[in-house]
GROMACS .gro file of C-alpha atoms in nm:
model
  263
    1UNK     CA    1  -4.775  -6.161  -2.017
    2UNK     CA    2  -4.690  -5.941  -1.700
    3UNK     CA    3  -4.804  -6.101  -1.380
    4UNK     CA    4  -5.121  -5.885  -1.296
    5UNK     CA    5  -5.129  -6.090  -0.936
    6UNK     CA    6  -4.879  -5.854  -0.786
    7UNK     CA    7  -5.022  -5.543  -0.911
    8UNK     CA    8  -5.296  -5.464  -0.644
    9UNK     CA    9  -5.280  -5.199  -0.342
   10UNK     CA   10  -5.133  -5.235  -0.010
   11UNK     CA   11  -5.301  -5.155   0.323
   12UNK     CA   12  -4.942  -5.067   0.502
   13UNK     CA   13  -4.862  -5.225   0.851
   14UNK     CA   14  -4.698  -5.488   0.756
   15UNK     CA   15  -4.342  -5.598   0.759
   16UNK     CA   16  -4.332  -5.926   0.501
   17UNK     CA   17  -4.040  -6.124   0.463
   18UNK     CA   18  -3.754  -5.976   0.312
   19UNK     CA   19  -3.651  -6.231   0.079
   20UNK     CA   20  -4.019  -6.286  -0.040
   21UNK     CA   21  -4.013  -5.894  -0.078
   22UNK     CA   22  -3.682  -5.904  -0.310
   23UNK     CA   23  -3.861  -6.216  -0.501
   24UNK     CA   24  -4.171  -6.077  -0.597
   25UNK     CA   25  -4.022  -5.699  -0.665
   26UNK     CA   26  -3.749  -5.944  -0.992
   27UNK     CA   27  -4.067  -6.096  -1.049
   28UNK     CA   28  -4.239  -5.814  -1.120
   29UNK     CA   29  -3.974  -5.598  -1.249
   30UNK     CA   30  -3.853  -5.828  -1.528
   31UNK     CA   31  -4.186  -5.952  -1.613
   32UNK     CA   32  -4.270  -5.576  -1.733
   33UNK     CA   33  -3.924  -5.455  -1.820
   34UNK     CA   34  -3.974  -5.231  -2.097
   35UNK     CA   35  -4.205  -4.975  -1.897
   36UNK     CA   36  -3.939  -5.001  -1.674
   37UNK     CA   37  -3.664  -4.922  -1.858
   38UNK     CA   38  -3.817  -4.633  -2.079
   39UNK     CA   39  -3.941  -4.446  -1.777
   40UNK     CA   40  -3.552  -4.494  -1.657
   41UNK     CA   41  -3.447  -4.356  -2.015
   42UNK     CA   42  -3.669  -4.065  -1.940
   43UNK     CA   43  -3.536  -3.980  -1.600
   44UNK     CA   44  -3.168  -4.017  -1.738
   45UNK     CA   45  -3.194  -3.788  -2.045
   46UNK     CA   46  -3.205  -3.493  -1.761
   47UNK     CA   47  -2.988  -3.652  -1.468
   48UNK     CA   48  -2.671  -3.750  -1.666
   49UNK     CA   49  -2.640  -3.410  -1.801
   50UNK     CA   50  -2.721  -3.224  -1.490
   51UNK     CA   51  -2.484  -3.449  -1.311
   52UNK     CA   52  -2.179  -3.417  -1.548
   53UNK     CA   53  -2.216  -3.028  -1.473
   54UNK     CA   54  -2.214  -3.098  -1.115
   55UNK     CA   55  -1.908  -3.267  -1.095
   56UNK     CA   56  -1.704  -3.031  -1.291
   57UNK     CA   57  -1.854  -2.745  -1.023
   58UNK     CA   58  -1.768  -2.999  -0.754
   59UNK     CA   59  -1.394  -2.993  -0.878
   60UNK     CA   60  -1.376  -2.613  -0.938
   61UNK     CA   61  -1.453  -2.553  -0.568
   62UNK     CA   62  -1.226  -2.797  -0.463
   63UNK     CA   63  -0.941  -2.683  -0.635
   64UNK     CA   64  -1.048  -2.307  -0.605
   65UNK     CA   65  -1.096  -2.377  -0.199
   66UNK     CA   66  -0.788  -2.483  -0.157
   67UNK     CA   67  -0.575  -2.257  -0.376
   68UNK     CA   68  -0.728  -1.979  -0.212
   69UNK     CA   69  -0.643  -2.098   0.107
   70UNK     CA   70  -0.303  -2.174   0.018
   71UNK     CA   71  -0.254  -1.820  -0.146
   72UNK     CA   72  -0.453  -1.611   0.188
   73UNK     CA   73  -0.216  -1.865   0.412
   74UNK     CA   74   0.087  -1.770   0.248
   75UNK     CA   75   0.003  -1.400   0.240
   76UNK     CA   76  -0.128  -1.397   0.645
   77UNK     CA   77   0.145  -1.604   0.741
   78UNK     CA   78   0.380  -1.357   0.584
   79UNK     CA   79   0.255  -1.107   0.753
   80UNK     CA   80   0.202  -1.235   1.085
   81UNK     CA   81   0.597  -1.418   1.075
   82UNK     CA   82   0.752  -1.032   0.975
   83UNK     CA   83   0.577  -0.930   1.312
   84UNK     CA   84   0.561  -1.215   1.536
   85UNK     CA   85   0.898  -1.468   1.362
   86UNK     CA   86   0.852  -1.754   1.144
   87UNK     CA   87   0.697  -1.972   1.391
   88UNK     CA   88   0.348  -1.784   1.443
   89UNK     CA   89   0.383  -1.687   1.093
   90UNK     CA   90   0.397  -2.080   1.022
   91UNK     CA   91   0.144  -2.154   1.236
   92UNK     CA   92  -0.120  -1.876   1.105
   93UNK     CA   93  -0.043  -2.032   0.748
   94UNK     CA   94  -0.131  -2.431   0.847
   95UNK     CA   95  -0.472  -2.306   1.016
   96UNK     CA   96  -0.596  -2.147   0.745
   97UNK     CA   97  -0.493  -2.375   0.533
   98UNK     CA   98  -0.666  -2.643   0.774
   99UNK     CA   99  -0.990  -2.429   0.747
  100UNK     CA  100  -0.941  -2.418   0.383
  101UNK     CA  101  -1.013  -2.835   0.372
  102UNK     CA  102  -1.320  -2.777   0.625
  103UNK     CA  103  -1.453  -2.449   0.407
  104UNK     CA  104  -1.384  -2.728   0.118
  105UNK     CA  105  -1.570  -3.033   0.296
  106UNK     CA  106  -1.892  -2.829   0.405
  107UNK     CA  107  -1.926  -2.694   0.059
  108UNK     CA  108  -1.905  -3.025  -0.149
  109UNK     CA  109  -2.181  -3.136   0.079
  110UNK     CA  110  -2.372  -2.845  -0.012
  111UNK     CA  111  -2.312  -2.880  -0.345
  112UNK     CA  112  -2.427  -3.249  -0.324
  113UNK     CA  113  -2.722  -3.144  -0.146
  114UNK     CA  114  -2.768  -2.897  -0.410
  115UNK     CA  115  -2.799  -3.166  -0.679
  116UNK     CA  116  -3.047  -3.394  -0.500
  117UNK     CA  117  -3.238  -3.106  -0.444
  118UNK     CA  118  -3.265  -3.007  -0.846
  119UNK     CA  119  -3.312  -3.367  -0.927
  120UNK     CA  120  -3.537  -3.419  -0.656
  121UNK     CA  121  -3.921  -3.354  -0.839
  122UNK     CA  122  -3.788  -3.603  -1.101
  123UNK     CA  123  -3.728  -3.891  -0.859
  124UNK     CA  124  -4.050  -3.810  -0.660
  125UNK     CA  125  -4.234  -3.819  -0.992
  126UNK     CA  126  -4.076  -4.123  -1.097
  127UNK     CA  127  -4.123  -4.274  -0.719
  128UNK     CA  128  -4.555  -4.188  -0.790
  129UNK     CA  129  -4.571  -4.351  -1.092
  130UNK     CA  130  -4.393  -4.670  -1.000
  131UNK     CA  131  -4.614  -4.673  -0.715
  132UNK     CA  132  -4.949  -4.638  -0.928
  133UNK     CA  133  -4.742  -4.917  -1.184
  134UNK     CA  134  -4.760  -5.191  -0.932
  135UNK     CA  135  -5.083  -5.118  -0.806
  136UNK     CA  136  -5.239  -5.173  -1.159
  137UNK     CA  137  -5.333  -4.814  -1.206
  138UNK     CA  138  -5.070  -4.670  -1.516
  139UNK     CA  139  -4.868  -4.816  -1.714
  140UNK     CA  140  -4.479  -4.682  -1.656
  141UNK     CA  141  -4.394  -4.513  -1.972
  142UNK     CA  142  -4.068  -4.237  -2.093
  143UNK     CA  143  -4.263  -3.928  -1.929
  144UNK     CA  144  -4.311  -4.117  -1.566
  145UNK     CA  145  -4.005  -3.881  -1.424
  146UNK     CA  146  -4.180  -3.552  -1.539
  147UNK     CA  147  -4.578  -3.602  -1.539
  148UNK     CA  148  -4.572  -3.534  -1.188
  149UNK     CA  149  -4.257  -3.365  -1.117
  150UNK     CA  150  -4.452  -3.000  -1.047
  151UNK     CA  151  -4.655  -3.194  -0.738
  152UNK     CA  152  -4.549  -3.106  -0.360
  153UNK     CA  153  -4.245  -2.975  -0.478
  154UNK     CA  154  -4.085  -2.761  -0.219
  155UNK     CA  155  -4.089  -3.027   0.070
  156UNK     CA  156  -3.972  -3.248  -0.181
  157UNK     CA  157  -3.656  -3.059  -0.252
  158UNK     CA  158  -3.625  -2.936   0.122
  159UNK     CA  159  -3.669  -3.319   0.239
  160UNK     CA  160  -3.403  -3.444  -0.028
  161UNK     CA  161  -3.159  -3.207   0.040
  162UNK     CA  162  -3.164  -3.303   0.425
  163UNK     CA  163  -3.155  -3.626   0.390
  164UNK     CA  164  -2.848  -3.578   0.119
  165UNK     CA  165  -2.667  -3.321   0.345
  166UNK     CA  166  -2.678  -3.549   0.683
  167UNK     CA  167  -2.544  -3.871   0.467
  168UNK     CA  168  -2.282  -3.685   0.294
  169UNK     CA  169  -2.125  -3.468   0.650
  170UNK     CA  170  -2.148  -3.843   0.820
  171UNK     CA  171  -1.950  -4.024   0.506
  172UNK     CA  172  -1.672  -3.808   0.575
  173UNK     CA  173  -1.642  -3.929   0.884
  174UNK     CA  174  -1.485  -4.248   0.744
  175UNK     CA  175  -1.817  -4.367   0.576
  176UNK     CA  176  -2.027  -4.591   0.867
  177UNK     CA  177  -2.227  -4.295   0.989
  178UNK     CA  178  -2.328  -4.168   0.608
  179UNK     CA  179  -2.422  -4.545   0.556
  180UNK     CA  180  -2.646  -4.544   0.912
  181UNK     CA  181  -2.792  -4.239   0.841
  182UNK     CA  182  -2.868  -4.365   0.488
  183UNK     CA  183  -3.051  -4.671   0.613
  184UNK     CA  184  -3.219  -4.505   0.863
  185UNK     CA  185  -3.391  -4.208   0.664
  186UNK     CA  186  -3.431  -4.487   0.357
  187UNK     CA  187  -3.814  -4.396   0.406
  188UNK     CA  188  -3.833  -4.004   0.428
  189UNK     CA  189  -3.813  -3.928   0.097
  190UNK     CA  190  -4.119  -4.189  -0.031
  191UNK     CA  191  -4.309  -4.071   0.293
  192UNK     CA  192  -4.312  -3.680   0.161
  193UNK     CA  193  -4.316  -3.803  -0.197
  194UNK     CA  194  -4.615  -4.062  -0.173
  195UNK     CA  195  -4.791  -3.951   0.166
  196UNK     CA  196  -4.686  -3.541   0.192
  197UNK     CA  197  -4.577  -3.539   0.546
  198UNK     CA  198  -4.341  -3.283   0.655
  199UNK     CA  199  -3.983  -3.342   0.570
  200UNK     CA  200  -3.867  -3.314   0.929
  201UNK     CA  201  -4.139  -3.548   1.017
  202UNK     CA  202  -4.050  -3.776   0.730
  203UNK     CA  203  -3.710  -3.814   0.840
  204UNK     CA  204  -3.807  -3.877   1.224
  205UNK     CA  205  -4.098  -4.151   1.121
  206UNK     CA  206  -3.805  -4.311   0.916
  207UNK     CA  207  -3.565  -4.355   1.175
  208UNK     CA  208  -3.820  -4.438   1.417
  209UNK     CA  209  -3.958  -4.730   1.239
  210UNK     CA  210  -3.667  -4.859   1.104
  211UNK     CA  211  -3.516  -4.852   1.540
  212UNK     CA  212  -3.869  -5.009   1.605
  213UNK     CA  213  -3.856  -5.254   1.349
  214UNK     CA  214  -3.490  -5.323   1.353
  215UNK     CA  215  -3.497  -5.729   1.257
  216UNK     CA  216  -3.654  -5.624   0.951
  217UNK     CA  217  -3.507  -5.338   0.854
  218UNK     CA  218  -3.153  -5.525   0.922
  219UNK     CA  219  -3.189  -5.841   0.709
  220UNK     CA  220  -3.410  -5.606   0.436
  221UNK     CA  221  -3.075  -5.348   0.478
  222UNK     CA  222  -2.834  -5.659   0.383
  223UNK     CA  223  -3.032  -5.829   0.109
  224UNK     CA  224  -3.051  -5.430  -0.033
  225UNK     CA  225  -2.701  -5.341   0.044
  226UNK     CA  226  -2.615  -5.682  -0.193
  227UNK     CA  227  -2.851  -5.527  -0.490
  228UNK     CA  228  -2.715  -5.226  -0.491
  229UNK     CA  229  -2.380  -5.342  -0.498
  230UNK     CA  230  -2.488  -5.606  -0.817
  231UNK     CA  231  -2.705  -5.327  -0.949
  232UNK     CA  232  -2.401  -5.098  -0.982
  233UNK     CA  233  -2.297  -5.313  -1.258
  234UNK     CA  234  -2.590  -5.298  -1.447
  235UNK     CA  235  -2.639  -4.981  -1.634
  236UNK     CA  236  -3.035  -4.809  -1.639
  237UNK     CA  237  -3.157  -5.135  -1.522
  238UNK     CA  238  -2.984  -5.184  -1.223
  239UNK     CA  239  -3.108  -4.844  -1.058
  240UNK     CA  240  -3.442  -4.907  -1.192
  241UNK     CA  241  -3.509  -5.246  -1.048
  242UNK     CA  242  -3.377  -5.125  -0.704
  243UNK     CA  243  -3.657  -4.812  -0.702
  244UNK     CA  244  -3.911  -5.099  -0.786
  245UNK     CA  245  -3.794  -5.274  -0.490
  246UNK     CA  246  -3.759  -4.980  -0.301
  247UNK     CA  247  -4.153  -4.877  -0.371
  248UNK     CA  248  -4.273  -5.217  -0.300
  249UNK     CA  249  -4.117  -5.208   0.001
  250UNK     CA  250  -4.216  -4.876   0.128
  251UNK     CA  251  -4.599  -5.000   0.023
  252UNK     CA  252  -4.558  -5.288   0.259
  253UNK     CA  253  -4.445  -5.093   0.527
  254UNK     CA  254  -4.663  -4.775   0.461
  255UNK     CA  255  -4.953  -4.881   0.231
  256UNK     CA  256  -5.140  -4.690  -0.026
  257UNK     CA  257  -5.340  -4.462   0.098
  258UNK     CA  258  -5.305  -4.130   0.141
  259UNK     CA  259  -5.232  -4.100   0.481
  260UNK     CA  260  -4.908  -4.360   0.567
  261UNK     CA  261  -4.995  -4.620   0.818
  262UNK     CA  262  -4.717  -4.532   1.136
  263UNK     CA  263  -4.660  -4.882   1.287
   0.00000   0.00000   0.00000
């Protein structure tokens, strides 16, 4: 039998221990794995697909981008080196070309912000009913990641896409500010999901309580940096038991109620 103890709501304002946090969220999670894991099914049967197109689109632009720019280099260059010599013609072909790569970078990262965007009433849908799970209210089942997925939807694709567009500019500059920036709006989606505030103002109560709670938020970051990196491994279940922690720990921190509790 499921442990019904942690299944209760959470006033918000508090910032628990972080390994007690991780403890009871595997308690709970593989004491009622089955709702888990079909409300994970669900959510995949429209994310894999939708996510196998992306890539190929990812790959066309890339390789498009950067033919183009190879073929409109060539041709300017040409141009520009019968008029000016080889040298200015050279050098007109390697910026464009060098714009080609930027051109190339900002649209993957639209792209990617793109795909969190389409996928984003799913997650938030999936996020409320984990959320009414542990506080005893509904049983997870497959349709968790489309019974609410029509609810507050265009700040919920506006505040995804942000969020997905600042962490994917700052991992290509060699990875550690997409990982900040990660950490620091970990909050902004559940805050417009569960509590509707403005995405801007989502993002901005994120970073600010995760500055103004930083021993927290730094041992929490670690212990959920090391789950991630074990849940990897783990296909359905992995993901799924680090949104259960996730939601747990955005109740602690937020509570329940309708209005989040700003600490």
């Amino acid at each position: 039998m499921p442990d019904e103890s942690l299944r209760y709501p959470l006033p918000g304002g508090e910032t628990p221990d972080p390994v007690q946090l991780l403890q009871d969220s595997l308690k709970e999670f593989t004491d009622d794995l089955v709702p888990y894991l079909m409300a994970g099914l669900g959510q995949m049967v429209v994310t894999i697909p939708l996510t196998i197109i992306m890539v190929f689109v990812i790959y066309f632009v890339m390789f498009g981008t950067l033919l183009g720019g190879a073929l409109v280099g060539a041709i300017a260059g040409a141009v520009v080196g019968e008029a000016a010599g080889d040298e200015a013609g050279g050098l007109v072909f390697g910026l464009i070309y060098l714009l080609s790569f930027v051109l190339m970078f900002g649209l993957i990262a639209g792209l990617s912000a793109m795909l969190g965007a389409l996928m984003a009433p799913l997650n938030a849908s999936l996020v409320r009913r984990v959320a009414r799970h542990q506080r005893g209210e509904r049983v997870l089942d497959f349709s968790a990641a489309f019974s609410d997925a029509k609810e507050n939807i265009l700040p919920t694709m506006i505040v995804t896409a942000l969020v997905g567009l600042v962490v994917t500019v700052g991992i290509m500059f060699c990875y550690i500010p997409g990982i900040i920036a990660a950490f620091l709006m970990m909050y902004a989606g559940t805050l417009v999901f569960l509590h509707r505030l403005s995405p801007v103002n989502a993002m901005v109560t994120s970073a600010k309580h995760f500055t103004g709670h930083f021993k927290f938020h730094g041992i929490y970051s670690l212990l959920h940096f090391a789950a991630a990196m074990a849940a990897a491994w783990i296909p359905l279940m992995g993901p799924m038991f680090l949104l259960a922690l996730h939601v747990r720990t955005h109740r602690a921190l937020f509570g329940d109620a309708e209005t989040a509790v700003i600490h």
